[in-house]
């Protein structure tokens, strides 16, 4: 019996290379962007601040100048147990955009614990002997980007983000979520490309964006980190005048591809709204989102911004619900001219 338990522990640890029948994939769209998270993840056709370098490069043209510094955390689940599946994503970002150029840096650490494997023997006397040691994994991505865009006439905007990505993945046979966050990740370097487009008709915008066009791979074998191609489309409507008492933005987004996560594939649809009280320098946001794959799960979001100086805003957002890939919070400091 002791030998059986040792062998099962070893198998569970080795097979962690990560439940290893497919390569490790990347982050979901909603990982970055405090305003976007507050709107439920409906932001592809909004994208009017420096987070356009993440959400839709074509949004570069929508503002004269914008700069954003942000940090987020997504916990799955929020009250993390000692055994898996458990994950924690910690994105940090800085981006600045001008009318024809954007520069960005995104750092994302994703730490995970594999699902626990029961050591039950399956013999006639069915006695649960506990849980085998679970493996931990940590992924680290550093993305340095330069975004350029061009207006085609008065209605169409096309743009691309050229990126240098330093990324990697490392696993360990056992440990806690904090242990995973402290692992030393070996990094490799690769080029990457995002593209996006916007079409504007009056107050309506339609956007589409594709991330990781050339699907860079870091590492080898079944445990490799693959930044799989992701596509998303959205539509937005903007009401009110910039100098009026209020402006409202409503938006709807839909993933065109699926993304693999620790607990399964996700493909989101999202709807959200933002109310800007221009004279009070306050914005209020809310949104809903659903994962349409497997058992449908939902999330709700709310957020707000407060103007602390002329053109300088403190942003915050919170997401909650049964969609385990999205529950978390985000804060940021934003400058927009």
Tab-separated table of C-alpha atoms in Angstrom:
chain	number	residue	atom	x	y	z
A	1	UNK	CA	0.000	0.000	0.000
A	2	UNK	CA	2.803	2.419	0.816
A	3	UNK	CA	4.414	1.694	-2.546
A	4	UNK	CA	1.078	2.357	-4.265
A	5	UNK	CA	0.757	5.737	-2.597
A	6	UNK	CA	4.312	6.718	-3.523
A	7	UNK	CA	3.755	5.713	-7.146
A	8	UNK	CA	0.441	7.585	-7.328
A	9	UNK	CA	1.997	10.710	-5.846
A	10	UNK	CA	4.781	10.538	-8.420
A	11	UNK	CA	2.329	10.031	-11.287
A	12	UNK	CA	0.143	12.934	-10.163
A	13	UNK	CA	3.181	15.196	-9.974
A	14	UNK	CA	4.611	14.200	-13.324
A	15	UNK	CA	1.259	14.343	-15.098
A	16	UNK	CA	0.984	17.913	-13.858
A	17	UNK	CA	3.009	19.060	-16.805
A	18	UNK	CA	-0.147	20.367	-16.864
A	19	UNK	CA	-2.809	17.824	-16.931
A	20	UNK	CA	-0.496	17.608	-19.853
A	21	UNK	CA	-2.498	16.658	-22.941
A	22	UNK	CA	-2.199	20.096	-24.498
A	23	UNK	CA	0.156	23.078	-24.355
A	24	UNK	CA	-0.395	25.848	-21.836
A	25	UNK	CA	-2.311	28.754	-23.356
A	26	UNK	CA	-2.475	32.463	-22.646
A	27	UNK	CA	-4.597	34.953	-20.717
A	28	UNK	CA	-8.160	36.037	-21.495
A	29	UNK	CA	-8.894	39.488	-22.935
A	30	UNK	CA	-10.391	40.728	-19.657
A	31	UNK	CA	-7.104	40.299	-17.803
A	32	UNK	CA	-6.102	43.949	-18.421
A	33	UNK	CA	-7.998	47.234	-18.326
A	34	UNK	CA	-9.762	48.716	-15.283
A	35	UNK	CA	-12.408	50.559	-17.300
A	36	UNK	CA	-12.931	47.484	-19.470
A	37	UNK	CA	-13.371	45.246	-16.420
A	38	UNK	CA	-15.890	47.668	-14.925
A	39	UNK	CA	-17.926	47.425	-18.150
A	40	UNK	CA	-18.045	43.638	-17.977
A	41	UNK	CA	-15.332	43.252	-20.603
A	42	UNK	CA	-17.201	45.068	-23.385
A	43	UNK	CA	-14.419	47.338	-24.652
A	44	UNK	CA	-13.198	46.382	-28.151
A	45	UNK	CA	-15.227	49.140	-29.824
A	46	UNK	CA	-14.700	51.617	-26.943
A	47	UNK	CA	-10.885	51.432	-26.505
A	48	UNK	CA	-10.454	55.206	-26.119
A	49	UNK	CA	-7.588	55.280	-23.626
A	50	UNK	CA	-4.063	53.839	-23.499
A	51	UNK	CA	-5.377	50.312	-22.824
A	52	UNK	CA	-6.239	50.294	-26.528
A	53	UNK	CA	-2.731	48.872	-26.895
A	54	UNK	CA	-4.175	45.724	-25.270
A	55	UNK	CA	-7.846	45.770	-26.287
A	56	UNK	CA	-7.822	47.147	-29.825
A	57	UNK	CA	-4.822	48.933	-31.373
A	58	UNK	CA	-7.160	50.966	-33.609
A	59	UNK	CA	-8.377	52.892	-30.547
A	60	UNK	CA	-5.020	54.687	-30.671
A	61	UNK	CA	-6.604	57.339	-32.925
A	62	UNK	CA	-9.501	58.129	-30.580
A	63	UNK	CA	-7.614	60.341	-28.094
A	64	UNK	CA	-4.901	62.979	-28.419
A	65	UNK	CA	-2.889	61.677	-25.456
A	66	UNK	CA	-3.485	59.016	-22.806
A	67	UNK	CA	-1.366	57.263	-20.187
A	68	UNK	CA	-2.435	54.440	-17.848
A	69	UNK	CA	-0.778	52.639	-14.931
A	70	UNK	CA	-2.736	49.669	-13.586
A	71	UNK	CA	-2.646	46.600	-11.378
A	72	UNK	CA	-5.202	43.796	-11.137
A	73	UNK	CA	-5.695	40.444	-9.456
A	74	UNK	CA	-7.937	37.584	-10.565
A	75	UNK	CA	-8.390	34.748	-8.044
A	76	UNK	CA	-10.045	31.462	-8.964
A	77	UNK	CA	-11.714	30.786	-6.590
A	78	UNK	CA	-11.517	33.895	-4.409
A	79	UNK	CA	-11.326	31.859	-1.175
A	80	UNK	CA	-8.478	29.614	-2.318
A	81	UNK	CA	-8.428	26.086	-0.832
A	82	UNK	CA	-5.211	24.214	-0.126
A	83	UNK	CA	-5.769	21.848	-3.077
A	84	UNK	CA	-6.509	22.595	-6.722
A	85	UNK	CA	-7.682	23.595	-9.114
A	86	UNK	CA	-6.699	27.107	-7.999
A	87	UNK	CA	-5.198	29.993	-9.963
A	88	UNK	CA	-4.114	33.577	-9.362
A	89	UNK	CA	-3.395	36.106	-12.111
A	90	UNK	CA	-1.562	39.339	-11.257
A	91	UNK	CA	-1.270	41.755	-14.213
A	92	UNK	CA	0.657	45.027	-14.021
A	93	UNK	CA	0.735	47.436	-16.908
A	94	UNK	CA	1.863	50.790	-18.218
A	95	UNK	CA	0.819	52.260	-21.549
A	96	UNK	CA	0.961	55.644	-23.245
A	97	UNK	CA	-0.615	56.657	-26.541
A	98	UNK	CA	-0.339	59.574	-28.943
A	99	UNK	CA	-2.482	60.041	-32.082
A	100	UNK	CA	-0.243	57.809	-34.241
A	101	UNK	CA	1.978	55.951	-31.744
A	102	UNK	CA	1.487	53.875	-28.607
A	103	UNK	CA	4.041	52.339	-26.251
A	104	UNK	CA	3.115	49.662	-23.730
A	105	UNK	CA	4.484	47.246	-21.159
A	106	UNK	CA	2.383	44.437	-19.725
A	107	UNK	CA	3.611	42.029	-17.056
A	108	UNK	CA	1.447	39.053	-16.180
A	109	UNK	CA	2.145	36.389	-13.553
A	110	UNK	CA	-0.239	33.399	-13.504
A	111	UNK	CA	0.215	30.932	-10.633
A	112	UNK	CA	-1.753	27.684	-10.445
A	113	UNK	CA	-2.280	24.519	-8.403
A	114	UNK	CA	-3.327	21.389	-10.286
A	115	UNK	CA	-6.541	19.538	-9.369
A	116	UNK	CA	-5.981	17.085	-6.531
A	117	UNK	CA	-5.988	13.350	-7.321
A	118	UNK	CA	-7.617	11.001	-4.825
A	119	UNK	CA	-5.458	8.151	-3.531
A	120	UNK	CA	-8.482	5.901	-3.124
A	121	UNK	CA	-7.426	2.328	-3.943
A	122	UNK	CA	-10.531	1.031	-5.688
A	123	UNK	CA	-10.363	-2.261	-3.748
A	124	UNK	CA	-13.314	-3.963	-2.062
A	125	UNK	CA	-12.687	-2.027	1.159
A	126	UNK	CA	-12.994	1.519	-0.222
A	127	UNK	CA	-11.087	3.695	2.242
A	128	UNK	CA	-10.050	7.196	1.194
A	129	UNK	CA	-6.363	7.492	1.971
A	130	UNK	CA	-6.257	11.230	1.405
A	131	UNK	CA	-5.104	13.376	-1.488
A	132	UNK	CA	-1.922	12.977	-3.457
A	133	UNK	CA	0.499	15.860	-3.537
A	134	UNK	CA	-0.527	18.400	-6.174
A	135	UNK	CA	1.764	20.149	-8.589
A	136	UNK	CA	2.121	23.883	-9.001
A	137	UNK	CA	2.839	25.917	-12.102
A	138	UNK	CA	3.782	29.528	-12.742
A	139	UNK	CA	3.719	31.448	-16.025
A	140	UNK	CA	5.375	34.811	-16.525
A	141	UNK	CA	4.842	37.098	-19.524
A	142	UNK	CA	6.537	40.439	-20.182
A	143	UNK	CA	5.231	42.199	-23.293
A	144	UNK	CA	6.881	45.315	-24.735
A	145	UNK	CA	4.768	46.837	-27.514
A	146	UNK	CA	4.786	49.623	-30.088
A	147	UNK	CA	1.430	50.469	-31.660
A	148	UNK	CA	0.959	52.342	-34.938
A	149	UNK	CA	-2.304	53.204	-36.661
A	150	UNK	CA	-3.753	54.910	-39.695
A	151	UNK	CA	-7.136	56.409	-40.541
A	152	UNK	CA	-8.543	55.464	-43.939
A	153	UNK	CA	-10.929	58.236	-44.793
A	154	UNK	CA	-13.323	59.437	-42.125
A	155	UNK	CA	-14.741	56.108	-41.046
A	156	UNK	CA	-12.105	53.338	-40.920
A	157	UNK	CA	-9.092	52.966	-38.600
A	158	UNK	CA	-6.532	50.162	-38.888
A	159	UNK	CA	-3.645	49.592	-36.454
A	160	UNK	CA	-1.086	47.036	-35.299
A	161	UNK	CA	0.936	46.413	-32.154
A	162	UNK	CA	4.396	44.963	-32.692
A	163	UNK	CA	5.585	43.192	-29.552
A	164	UNK	CA	8.705	41.724	-28.036
A	165	UNK	CA	7.587	39.048	-25.582
A	166	UNK	CA	9.729	37.482	-22.867
A	167	UNK	CA	7.844	34.586	-21.376
A	168	UNK	CA	8.170	31.152	-19.838
A	169	UNK	CA	6.589	28.505	-17.646
A	170	UNK	CA	7.932	26.430	-14.755
A	171	UNK	CA	6.381	23.608	-12.715
A	172	UNK	CA	7.091	22.033	-9.333
A	173	UNK	CA	5.809	18.729	-7.913
A	174	UNK	CA	4.041	20.302	-4.925
A	175	UNK	CA	3.459	23.530	-3.057
A	176	UNK	CA	1.023	26.328	-2.295
A	177	UNK	CA	-0.196	29.167	-4.487
A	178	UNK	CA	2.348	31.455	-2.818
A	179	UNK	CA	5.061	28.905	-3.590
A	180	UNK	CA	4.022	28.983	-7.250
A	181	UNK	CA	4.186	32.792	-7.271
A	182	UNK	CA	7.766	32.641	-5.964
A	183	UNK	CA	9.084	30.174	-8.562
A	184	UNK	CA	11.975	31.375	-10.724
A	185	UNK	CA	10.669	31.261	-14.306
A	186	UNK	CA	13.193	30.821	-17.154
A	187	UNK	CA	12.338	33.274	-19.928
A	188	UNK	CA	12.633	33.086	-23.695
A	189	UNK	CA	12.178	35.917	-26.223
A	190	UNK	CA	9.931	36.002	-29.280
A	191	UNK	CA	8.215	38.505	-31.533
A	192	UNK	CA	4.433	38.841	-31.703
A	193	UNK	CA	1.795	40.903	-33.485
A	194	UNK	CA	-1.707	42.177	-32.641
A	195	UNK	CA	-3.981	43.828	-35.208
A	196	UNK	CA	-7.222	45.756	-34.875
A	197	UNK	CA	-9.757	47.793	-36.756
A	198	UNK	CA	-12.562	50.258	-36.035
A	199	UNK	CA	-15.384	51.503	-38.255
A	200	UNK	CA	-17.168	54.687	-37.147
A	201	UNK	CA	-20.614	55.837	-38.311
A	202	UNK	CA	-21.825	58.824	-36.321
A	203	UNK	CA	-22.195	57.749	-32.697
A	204	UNK	CA	-21.702	54.047	-33.462
A	205	UNK	CA	-18.428	52.131	-33.582
A	206	UNK	CA	-17.763	48.567	-34.659
A	207	UNK	CA	-14.427	47.001	-33.730
A	208	UNK	CA	-12.535	43.762	-34.237
A	209	UNK	CA	-9.128	42.735	-32.929
A	210	UNK	CA	-6.821	39.719	-33.129
A	211	UNK	CA	-4.079	39.032	-30.569
A	212	UNK	CA	-0.990	36.807	-30.965
A	213	UNK	CA	-1.251	36.628	-34.734
A	214	UNK	CA	1.819	34.401	-35.089
A	215	UNK	CA	1.151	32.292	-31.938
A	216	UNK	CA	4.632	32.405	-30.311
A	217	UNK	CA	5.721	29.366	-28.290
A	218	UNK	CA	7.950	29.304	-25.210
A	219	UNK	CA	9.449	26.032	-24.054
A	220	UNK	CA	9.042	22.594	-25.573
A	221	UNK	CA	6.749	19.603	-25.368
A	222	UNK	CA	3.381	19.292	-23.683
A	223	UNK	CA	4.274	21.820	-21.001
A	224	UNK	CA	5.148	24.596	-23.468
A	225	UNK	CA	3.565	28.022	-23.125
A	226	UNK	CA	1.721	28.842	-26.347
A	227	UNK	CA	0.160	32.273	-26.852
A	228	UNK	CA	-2.761	31.031	-28.919
A	229	UNK	CA	-4.416	33.352	-31.413
A	230	UNK	CA	-7.416	35.203	-29.946
A	231	UNK	CA	-10.077	37.226	-31.766
A	232	UNK	CA	-12.842	39.421	-30.415
A	233	UNK	CA	-15.447	41.778	-31.918
A	234	UNK	CA	-17.571	44.517	-30.421
A	235	UNK	CA	-20.015	47.333	-31.046
A	236	UNK	CA	-20.459	50.550	-29.052
A	237	UNK	CA	-22.782	53.540	-29.065
A	238	UNK	CA	-21.819	56.886	-27.523
A	239	UNK	CA	-24.461	59.413	-26.474
A	240	UNK	CA	-24.087	63.006	-25.281
A	241	UNK	CA	-21.551	65.735	-25.987
A	242	UNK	CA	-17.969	66.005	-24.593
A	243	UNK	CA	-18.748	69.387	-22.992
A	244	UNK	CA	-22.267	68.492	-21.930
A	245	UNK	CA	-23.440	67.512	-18.437
A	246	UNK	CA	-23.133	63.774	-19.154
A	247	UNK	CA	-22.069	61.196	-21.712
A	248	UNK	CA	-23.102	57.559	-21.879
A	249	UNK	CA	-21.407	54.670	-23.648
A	250	UNK	CA	-23.037	51.290	-24.163
A	251	UNK	CA	-21.119	48.342	-25.601
A	252	UNK	CA	-21.376	44.666	-26.492
A	253	UNK	CA	-18.449	42.258	-27.108
A	254	UNK	CA	-18.123	38.627	-28.204
A	255	UNK	CA	-15.103	36.342	-28.330
A	256	UNK	CA	-14.639	34.794	-31.773
A	257	UNK	CA	-12.226	32.157	-30.436
A	258	UNK	CA	-11.967	30.100	-27.260
A	259	UNK	CA	-9.214	30.321	-24.644
A	260	UNK	CA	-8.023	27.440	-22.459
A	261	UNK	CA	-7.820	27.996	-18.703
A	262	UNK	CA	-7.042	25.747	-15.750
A	263	UNK	CA	-10.715	24.846	-15.291
A	264	UNK	CA	-11.674	24.547	-18.975
A	265	UNK	CA	-12.205	26.535	-22.157
A	266	UNK	CA	-13.883	29.943	-22.084
A	267	UNK	CA	-15.567	32.044	-24.743
A	268	UNK	CA	-17.188	35.211	-23.450
A	269	UNK	CA	-19.985	37.509	-24.489
A	270	UNK	CA	-20.208	40.800	-22.592
A	271	UNK	CA	-22.383	43.879	-22.305
A	272	UNK	CA	-21.676	47.052	-20.364
A	273	UNK	CA	-22.250	50.750	-19.948
A	274	UNK	CA	-20.319	53.783	-18.744
A	275	UNK	CA	-21.892	57.026	-17.524
A	276	UNK	CA	-19.543	60.011	-17.496
A	277	UNK	CA	-20.734	62.970	-15.422
A	278	UNK	CA	-18.456	65.500	-17.072
A	279	UNK	CA	-19.086	68.410	-14.705
A	280	UNK	CA	-18.547	66.284	-11.590
A	281	UNK	CA	-15.545	64.471	-13.134
A	282	UNK	CA	-17.032	61.137	-12.087
A	283	UNK	CA	-17.683	58.003	-14.156
A	284	UNK	CA	-19.840	55.034	-13.164
A	285	UNK	CA	-19.702	51.646	-14.914
A	286	UNK	CA	-21.447	48.316	-14.887
A	287	UNK	CA	-21.585	45.198	-16.984
A	288	UNK	CA	-22.378	41.501	-17.292
A	289	UNK	CA	-20.540	38.643	-18.970
A	290	UNK	CA	-21.167	34.965	-19.723
A	291	UNK	CA	-18.892	32.077	-20.621
A	292	UNK	CA	-20.830	30.294	-23.370
A	293	UNK	CA	-18.815	27.045	-23.346
A	294	UNK	CA	-19.837	24.047	-21.250
A	295	UNK	CA	-22.051	24.881	-18.296
A	296	UNK	CA	-22.828	28.563	-18.834
A	297	UNK	CA	-21.350	30.735	-16.064
A	298	UNK	CA	-21.941	34.434	-15.495
A	299	UNK	CA	-20.259	37.397	-13.880
A	300	UNK	CA	-21.199	40.923	-12.962
A	301	UNK	CA	-18.936	43.969	-12.798
A	302	UNK	CA	-19.032	47.506	-11.471
A	303	UNK	CA	-16.496	50.305	-11.516
A	304	UNK	CA	-15.969	54.004	-11.035
A	305	UNK	CA	-13.533	56.815	-11.792
A	306	UNK	CA	-12.868	60.001	-9.870
A	307	UNK	CA	-11.086	63.023	-11.306
A	308	UNK	CA	-8.295	63.983	-8.914
A	309	UNK	CA	-6.740	66.655	-11.170
A	310	UNK	CA	-7.542	68.092	-14.577
A	311	UNK	CA	-7.465	65.089	-16.925
A	312	UNK	CA	-6.179	62.710	-14.190
A	313	UNK	CA	-8.490	59.932	-12.989
A	314	UNK	CA	-8.331	57.234	-10.329
A	315	UNK	CA	-10.053	54.106	-11.695
A	316	UNK	CA	-11.339	51.034	-9.869
A	317	UNK	CA	-13.330	47.927	-10.794
A	318	UNK	CA	-14.634	44.724	-9.200
A	319	UNK	CA	-15.916	41.543	-10.894
A	320	UNK	CA	-17.809	38.727	-9.174
A	321	UNK	CA	-20.041	35.760	-10.010
A	322	UNK	CA	-19.913	32.096	-11.062
A	323	UNK	CA	-17.513	32.639	-13.991
A	324	UNK	CA	-14.312	31.569	-12.231
A	325	UNK	CA	-12.050	32.955	-14.977
A	326	UNK	CA	-13.039	36.565	-14.228
A	327	UNK	CA	-13.557	37.139	-10.472
A	328	UNK	CA	-11.162	39.817	-9.226
A	329	UNK	CA	-10.373	43.517	-8.916
A	330	UNK	CA	-8.396	46.208	-10.710
A	331	UNK	CA	-7.147	49.721	-9.896
A	332	UNK	CA	-5.432	52.257	-12.095
A	333	UNK	CA	-4.292	55.842	-12.569
A	334	UNK	CA	-5.218	57.374	-15.940
A	335	UNK	CA	-4.250	60.608	-17.700
A	336	UNK	CA	-6.338	61.602	-20.723
A	337	UNK	CA	-6.206	64.721	-22.867
